[in-house]
Short mmCIF file of C-alpha atoms and ligand atoms in Angstrom, two decimals:
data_model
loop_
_atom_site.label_atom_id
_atom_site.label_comp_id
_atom_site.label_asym_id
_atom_site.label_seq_id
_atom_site.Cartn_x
_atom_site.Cartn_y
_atom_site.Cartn_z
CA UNK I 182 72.62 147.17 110.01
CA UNK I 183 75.63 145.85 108.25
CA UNK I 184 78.12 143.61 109.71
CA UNK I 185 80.93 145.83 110.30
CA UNK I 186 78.74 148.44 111.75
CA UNK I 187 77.10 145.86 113.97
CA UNK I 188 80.07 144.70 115.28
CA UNK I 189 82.10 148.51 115.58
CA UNK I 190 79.20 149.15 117.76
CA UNK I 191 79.20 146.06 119.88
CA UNK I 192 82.60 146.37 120.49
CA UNK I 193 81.67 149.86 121.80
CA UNK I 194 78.94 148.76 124.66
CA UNK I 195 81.97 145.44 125.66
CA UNK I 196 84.74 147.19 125.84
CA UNK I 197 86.37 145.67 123.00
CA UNK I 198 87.89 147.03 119.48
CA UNK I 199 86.50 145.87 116.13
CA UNK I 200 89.30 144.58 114.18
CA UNK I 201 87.82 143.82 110.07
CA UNK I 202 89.16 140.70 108.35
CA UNK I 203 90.52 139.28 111.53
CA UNK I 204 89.47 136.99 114.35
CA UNK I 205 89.07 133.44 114.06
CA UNK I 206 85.68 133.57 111.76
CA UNK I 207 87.63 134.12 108.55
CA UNK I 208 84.51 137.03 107.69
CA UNK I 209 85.48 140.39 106.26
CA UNK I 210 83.05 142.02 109.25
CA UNK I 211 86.33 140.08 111.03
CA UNK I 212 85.67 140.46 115.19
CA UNK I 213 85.29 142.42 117.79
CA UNK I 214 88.68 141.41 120.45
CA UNK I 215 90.03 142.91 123.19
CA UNK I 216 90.43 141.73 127.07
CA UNK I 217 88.08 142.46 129.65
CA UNK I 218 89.24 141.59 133.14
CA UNK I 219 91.85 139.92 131.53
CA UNK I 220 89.66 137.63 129.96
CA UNK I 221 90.28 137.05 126.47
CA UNK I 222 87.03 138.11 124.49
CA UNK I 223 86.10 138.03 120.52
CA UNK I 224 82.74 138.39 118.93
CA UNK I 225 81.91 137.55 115.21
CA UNK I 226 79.40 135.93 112.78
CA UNK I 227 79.97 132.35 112.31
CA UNK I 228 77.52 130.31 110.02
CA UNK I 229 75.95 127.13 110.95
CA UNK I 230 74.39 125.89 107.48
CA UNK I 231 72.02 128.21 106.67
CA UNK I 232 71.28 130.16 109.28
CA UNK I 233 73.50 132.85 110.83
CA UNK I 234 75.13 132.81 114.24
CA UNK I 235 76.48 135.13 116.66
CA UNK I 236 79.56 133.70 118.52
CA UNK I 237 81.49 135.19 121.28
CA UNK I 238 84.01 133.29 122.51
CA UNK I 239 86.15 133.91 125.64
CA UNK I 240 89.47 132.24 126.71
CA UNK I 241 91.36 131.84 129.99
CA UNK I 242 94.27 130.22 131.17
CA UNK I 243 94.49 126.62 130.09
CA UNK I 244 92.23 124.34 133.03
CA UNK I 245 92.50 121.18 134.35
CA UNK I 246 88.81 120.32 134.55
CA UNK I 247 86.71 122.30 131.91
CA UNK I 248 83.41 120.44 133.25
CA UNK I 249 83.34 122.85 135.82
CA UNK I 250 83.21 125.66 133.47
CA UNK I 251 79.98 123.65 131.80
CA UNK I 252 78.30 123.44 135.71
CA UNK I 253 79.11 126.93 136.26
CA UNK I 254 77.33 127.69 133.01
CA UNK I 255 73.88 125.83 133.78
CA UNK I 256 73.76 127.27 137.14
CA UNK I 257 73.88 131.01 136.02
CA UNK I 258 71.27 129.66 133.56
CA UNK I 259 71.50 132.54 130.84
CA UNK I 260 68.90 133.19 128.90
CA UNK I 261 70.55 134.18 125.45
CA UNK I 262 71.78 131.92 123.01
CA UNK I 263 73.27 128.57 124.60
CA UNK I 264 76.80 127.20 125.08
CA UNK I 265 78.44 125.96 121.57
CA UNK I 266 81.71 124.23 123.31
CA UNK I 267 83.92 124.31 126.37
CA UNK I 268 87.79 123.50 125.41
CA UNK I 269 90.25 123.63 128.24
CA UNK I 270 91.00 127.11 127.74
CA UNK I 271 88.28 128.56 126.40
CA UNK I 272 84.14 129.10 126.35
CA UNK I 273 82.56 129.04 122.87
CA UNK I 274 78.77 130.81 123.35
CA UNK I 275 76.44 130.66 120.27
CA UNK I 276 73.29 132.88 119.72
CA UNK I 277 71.49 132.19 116.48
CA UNK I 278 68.82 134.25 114.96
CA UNK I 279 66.55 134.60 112.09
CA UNK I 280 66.68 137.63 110.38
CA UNK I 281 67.47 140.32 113.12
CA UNK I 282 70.67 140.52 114.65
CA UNK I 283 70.67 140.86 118.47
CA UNK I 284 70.20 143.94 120.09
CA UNK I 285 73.78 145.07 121.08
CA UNK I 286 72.87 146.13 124.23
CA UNK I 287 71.66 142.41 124.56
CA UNK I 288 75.16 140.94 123.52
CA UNK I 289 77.60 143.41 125.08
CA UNK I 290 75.52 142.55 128.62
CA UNK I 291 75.30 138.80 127.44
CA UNK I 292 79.09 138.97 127.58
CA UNK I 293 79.38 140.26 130.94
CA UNK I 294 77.37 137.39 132.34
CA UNK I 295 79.29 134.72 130.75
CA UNK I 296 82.39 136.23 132.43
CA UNK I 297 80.96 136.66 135.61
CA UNK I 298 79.61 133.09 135.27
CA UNK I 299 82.72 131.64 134.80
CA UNK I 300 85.03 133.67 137.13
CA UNK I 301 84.83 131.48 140.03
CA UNK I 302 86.10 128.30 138.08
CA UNK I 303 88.40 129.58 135.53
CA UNK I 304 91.82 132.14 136.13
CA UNK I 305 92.31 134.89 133.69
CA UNK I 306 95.54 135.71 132.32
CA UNK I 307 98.20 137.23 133.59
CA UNK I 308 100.19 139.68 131.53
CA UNK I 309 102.58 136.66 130.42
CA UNK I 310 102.65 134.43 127.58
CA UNK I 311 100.45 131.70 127.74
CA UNK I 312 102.86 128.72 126.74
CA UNK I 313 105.95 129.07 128.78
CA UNK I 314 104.25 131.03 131.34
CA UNK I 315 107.66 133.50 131.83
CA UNK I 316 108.10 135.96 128.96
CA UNK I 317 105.70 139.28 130.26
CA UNK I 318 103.14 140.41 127.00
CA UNK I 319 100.47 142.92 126.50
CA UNK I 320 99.51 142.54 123.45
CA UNK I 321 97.14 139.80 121.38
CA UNK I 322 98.56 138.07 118.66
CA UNK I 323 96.34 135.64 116.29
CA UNK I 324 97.22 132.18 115.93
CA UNK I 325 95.22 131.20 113.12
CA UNK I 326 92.79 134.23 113.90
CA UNK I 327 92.40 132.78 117.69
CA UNK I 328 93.48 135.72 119.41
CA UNK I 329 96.10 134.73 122.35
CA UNK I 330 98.75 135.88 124.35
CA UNK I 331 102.04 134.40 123.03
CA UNK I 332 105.51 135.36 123.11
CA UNK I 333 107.87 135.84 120.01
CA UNK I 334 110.14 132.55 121.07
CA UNK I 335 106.95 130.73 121.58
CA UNK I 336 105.73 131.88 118.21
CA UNK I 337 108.94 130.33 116.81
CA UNK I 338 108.41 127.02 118.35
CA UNK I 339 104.69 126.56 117.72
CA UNK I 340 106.06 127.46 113.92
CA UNK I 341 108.92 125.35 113.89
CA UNK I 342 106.82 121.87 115.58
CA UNK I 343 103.78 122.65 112.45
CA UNK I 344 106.24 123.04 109.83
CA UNK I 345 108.54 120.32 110.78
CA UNK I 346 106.54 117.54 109.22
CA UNK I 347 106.42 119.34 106.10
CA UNK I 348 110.63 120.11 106.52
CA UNK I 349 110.84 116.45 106.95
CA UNK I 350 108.62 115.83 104.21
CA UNK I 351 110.57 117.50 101.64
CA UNK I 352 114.17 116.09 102.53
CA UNK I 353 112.90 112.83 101.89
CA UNK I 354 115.31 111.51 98.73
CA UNK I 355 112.77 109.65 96.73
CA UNK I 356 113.54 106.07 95.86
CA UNK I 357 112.26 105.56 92.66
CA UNK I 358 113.41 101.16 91.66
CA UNK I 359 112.19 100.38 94.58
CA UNK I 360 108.76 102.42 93.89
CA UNK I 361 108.92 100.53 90.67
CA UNK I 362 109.34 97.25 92.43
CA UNK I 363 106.67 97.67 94.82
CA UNK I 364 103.96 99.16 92.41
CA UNK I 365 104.66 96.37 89.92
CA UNK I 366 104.28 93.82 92.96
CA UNK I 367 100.92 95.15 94.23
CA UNK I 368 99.70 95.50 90.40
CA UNK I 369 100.61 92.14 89.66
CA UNK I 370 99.35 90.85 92.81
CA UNK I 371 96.31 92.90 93.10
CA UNK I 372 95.24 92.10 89.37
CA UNK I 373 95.47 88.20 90.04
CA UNK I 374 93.16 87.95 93.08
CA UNK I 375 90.94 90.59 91.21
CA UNK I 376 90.91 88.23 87.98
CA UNK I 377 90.79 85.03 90.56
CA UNK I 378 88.21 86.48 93.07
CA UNK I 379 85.63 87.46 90.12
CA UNK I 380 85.90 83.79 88.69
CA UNK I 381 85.26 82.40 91.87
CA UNK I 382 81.79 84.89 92.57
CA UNK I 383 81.08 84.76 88.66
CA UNK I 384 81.23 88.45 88.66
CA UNK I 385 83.67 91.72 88.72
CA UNK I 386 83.32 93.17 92.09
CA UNK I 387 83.73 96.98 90.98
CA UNK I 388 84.72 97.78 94.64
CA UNK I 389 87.91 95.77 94.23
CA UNK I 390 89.13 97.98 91.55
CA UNK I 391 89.15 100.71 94.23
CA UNK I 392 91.01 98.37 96.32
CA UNK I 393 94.06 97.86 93.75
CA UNK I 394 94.04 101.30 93.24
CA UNK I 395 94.74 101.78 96.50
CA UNK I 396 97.32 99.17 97.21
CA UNK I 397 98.83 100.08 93.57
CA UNK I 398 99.36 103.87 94.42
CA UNK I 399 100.48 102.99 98.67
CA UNK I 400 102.54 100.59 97.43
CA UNK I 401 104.58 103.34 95.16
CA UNK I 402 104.43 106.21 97.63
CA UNK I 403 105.95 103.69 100.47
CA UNK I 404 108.51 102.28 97.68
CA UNK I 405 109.31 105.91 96.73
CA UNK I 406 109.36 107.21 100.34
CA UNK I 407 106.64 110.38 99.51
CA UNK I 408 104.36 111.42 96.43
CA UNK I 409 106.13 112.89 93.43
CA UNK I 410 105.58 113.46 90.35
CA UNK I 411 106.94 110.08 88.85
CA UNK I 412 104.44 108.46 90.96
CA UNK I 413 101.48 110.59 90.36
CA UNK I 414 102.30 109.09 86.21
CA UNK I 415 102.89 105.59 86.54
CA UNK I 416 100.77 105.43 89.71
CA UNK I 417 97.32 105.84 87.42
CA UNK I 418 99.27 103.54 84.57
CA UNK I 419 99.93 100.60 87.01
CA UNK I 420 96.76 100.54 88.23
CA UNK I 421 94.92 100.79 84.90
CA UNK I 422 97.03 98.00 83.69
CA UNK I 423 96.92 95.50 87.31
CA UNK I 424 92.77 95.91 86.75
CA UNK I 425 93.09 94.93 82.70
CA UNK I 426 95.52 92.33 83.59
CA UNK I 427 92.64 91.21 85.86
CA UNK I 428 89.52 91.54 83.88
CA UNK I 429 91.94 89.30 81.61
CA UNK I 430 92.61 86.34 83.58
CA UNK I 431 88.54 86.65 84.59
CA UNK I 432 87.69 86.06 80.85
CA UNK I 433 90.48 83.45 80.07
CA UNK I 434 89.00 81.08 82.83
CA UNK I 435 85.30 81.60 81.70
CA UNK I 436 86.33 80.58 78.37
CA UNK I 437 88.21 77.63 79.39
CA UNK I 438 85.56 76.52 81.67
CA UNK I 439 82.77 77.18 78.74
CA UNK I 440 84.50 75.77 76.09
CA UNK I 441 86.13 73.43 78.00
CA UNK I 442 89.41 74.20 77.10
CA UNK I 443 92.99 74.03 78.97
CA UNK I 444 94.97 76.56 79.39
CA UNK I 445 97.44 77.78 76.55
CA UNK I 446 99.37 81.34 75.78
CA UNK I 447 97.10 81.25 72.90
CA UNK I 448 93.92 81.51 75.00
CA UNK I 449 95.39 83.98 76.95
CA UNK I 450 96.61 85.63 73.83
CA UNK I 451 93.26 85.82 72.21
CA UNK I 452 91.45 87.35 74.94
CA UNK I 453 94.14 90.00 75.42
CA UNK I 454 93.96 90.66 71.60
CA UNK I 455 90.02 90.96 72.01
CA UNK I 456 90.00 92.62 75.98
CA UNK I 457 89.05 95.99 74.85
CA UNK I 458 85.88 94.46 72.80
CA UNK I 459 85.38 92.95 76.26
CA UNK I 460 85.48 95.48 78.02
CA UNK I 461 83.33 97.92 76.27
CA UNK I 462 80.20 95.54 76.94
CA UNK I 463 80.65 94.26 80.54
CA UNK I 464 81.80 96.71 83.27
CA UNK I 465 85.46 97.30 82.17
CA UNK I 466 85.46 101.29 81.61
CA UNK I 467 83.64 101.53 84.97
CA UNK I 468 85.95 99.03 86.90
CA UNK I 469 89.15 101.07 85.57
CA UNK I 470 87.53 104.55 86.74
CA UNK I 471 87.23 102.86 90.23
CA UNK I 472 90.74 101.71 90.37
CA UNK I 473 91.79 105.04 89.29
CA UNK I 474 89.65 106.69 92.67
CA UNK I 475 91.32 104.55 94.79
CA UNK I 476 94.74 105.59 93.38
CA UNK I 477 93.68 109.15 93.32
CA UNK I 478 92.52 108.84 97.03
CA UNK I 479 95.76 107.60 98.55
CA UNK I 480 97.66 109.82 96.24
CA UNK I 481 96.14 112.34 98.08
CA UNK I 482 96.02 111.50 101.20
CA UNK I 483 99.90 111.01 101.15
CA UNK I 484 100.67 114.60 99.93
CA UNK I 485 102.68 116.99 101.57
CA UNK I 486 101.49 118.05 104.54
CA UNK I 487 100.29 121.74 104.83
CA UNK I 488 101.91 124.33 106.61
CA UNK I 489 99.76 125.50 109.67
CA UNK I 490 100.27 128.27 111.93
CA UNK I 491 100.14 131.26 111.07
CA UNK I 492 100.67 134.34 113.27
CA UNK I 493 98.86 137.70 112.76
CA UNK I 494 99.35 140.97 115.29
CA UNK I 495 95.91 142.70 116.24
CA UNK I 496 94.96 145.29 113.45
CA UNK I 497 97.58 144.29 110.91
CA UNK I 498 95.10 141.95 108.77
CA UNK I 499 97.92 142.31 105.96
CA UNK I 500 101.37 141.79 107.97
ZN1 ZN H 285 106.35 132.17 125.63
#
């Protein structure tokens, strides 16, 4: 039987309505929700790896002490599927199979246990919005496809607290001299004990080149207050250049310790005139791709951050 077939006729035997595209498994056979003794209940197909998983999940107003939900669970020791996670307001039950999908006689009476196994430690809800605990609602709205009962001013705030840090993100007036200043600081800085560092171990630690990346790129981002553009260019640049700058100093005191030479811009000149020879045999292309992963890494890990919460009414998989 297909999915959404499955689950229309699940939803059937519980008590609940089968809603495609929605819930919070993000599966076109979406869920069956609805509230049963005012217990909020959706069913859907998770997966777990490879192998396929039926999850019903049921929520109740938020707890103090969710190990008692756990305790009440092992005592009523059911025999289908096992317990996936407790959270303090809701139950997460798992039942994976191999190739046949439970019966759904099995799952809608599978469902009524669980309830009935947690009823004496949990409270259901009560008609009214489960944040402020004032405003009086019927109806399930999906948070991020967890269905919950949540009023419109609630809605608001959740919205407003997720997107601030993206609101504050973008009025951020990016400093660019001083992202200048500080990237060539950490490229000059990092490229010396790089260059210094592989003299005194006689060889180019490739990790390090991550390293400079890194402090190249967070050195930039904090100069420049957030990631832009500007930085994403001379980010890469200033960190190709603090690892060649170096590689150079590495190969200007192995020459002046093998020839046994002091030493002069001339040196210094001639291995910068020959560096890219240099590089080509030893480690050099691989020691600039590193740098450039640890740039890349902090770049991203500095971006913008996402907007989050989303808000979807029951059987409106499109509004
Ligand atoms: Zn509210």
């Amino acid at each position: 039987m297909k999915e959404n077939e499955y689950l229309q006729q699940v939803a059937n035997l519980a008590g609940l309505r089968h809603y495609p595209q929605q819930g919070p498994w993000n599966k076109k056979s979406g869920s069956a929700v609805g509230t049963r003794d005012n217990y909020v209940t959706a069913i859907g197909f998770s997966q777990k790896g490879r192998t396929a998983v039926l999850v019903i999940l049921l929520r109740f107003k938020k707890l103090e002490q969710p190990e008692q939900v756990k305790s009440a669970l092992k005592s009523a020791a059911i025999k289908k599927g096992k317990l996936g996670a407790i959270g303090s307001n809701f139950v997460r039950w798992e039942w994976t199979y191999a190739f046949a999908k439970p019966k759904a006689e099995e799952v809608a009476k599978l469902v009524e246990d669980l309830r009935a196994a947690i009823k004496p430690v949990t409270t259901p809800f009560d008609g009214r919005c489960e944040q402020c605990a004032s405003t009086s609602i019927n109806s399930l709205t999906l948070l991020n496809g967890m269905p919950m009962f949540i009023c419109a001013t609630c809605q608001e705030k959740v919205r407003h607290e997720l997107n601030q840090a993206a609101v504050n993100y973008e009025a951020i007036t990016p400093n660019y001299p001083n992202g200048v200043v500080l990237g060539l600081g950490a490229a000059a800085v990092g490229g010396l004990a790089w260059g210094l560092i592989a003299y005194a171990i006689n060889y180019i630690f490739l990790y390090g080149a991550i390293l400079i990346g890194i402090m190249v790129a967070t050195s930039v981002i904090k100069g420049t207050g957030k990631v832009t553009r500007f930085g994403q260019i001379i980010i890469p640049i200033l960190t190709v250049a603090s690892v060649l700058f170096g590689d150079a100093i590495f190969y200007t005191l192995i020459v002046m310790k093998h020839e046994h030479v002091a030493f002069s811009g001339k040196l210094l000149n001639a291995v910068v005139v020959h560096l890219w020879q240099i590089e080509m045999q030893g480690s050099g292309v691989l020691s600039l791709l590193f740098g450039l992963v640890g740039a890349g890494y902090s770049l991203y890990s500095a971006r913008k951050p996402k907007f989050q919460a989303v808000f979807q009414p029951l059987g409106a998989p499109n509004a």
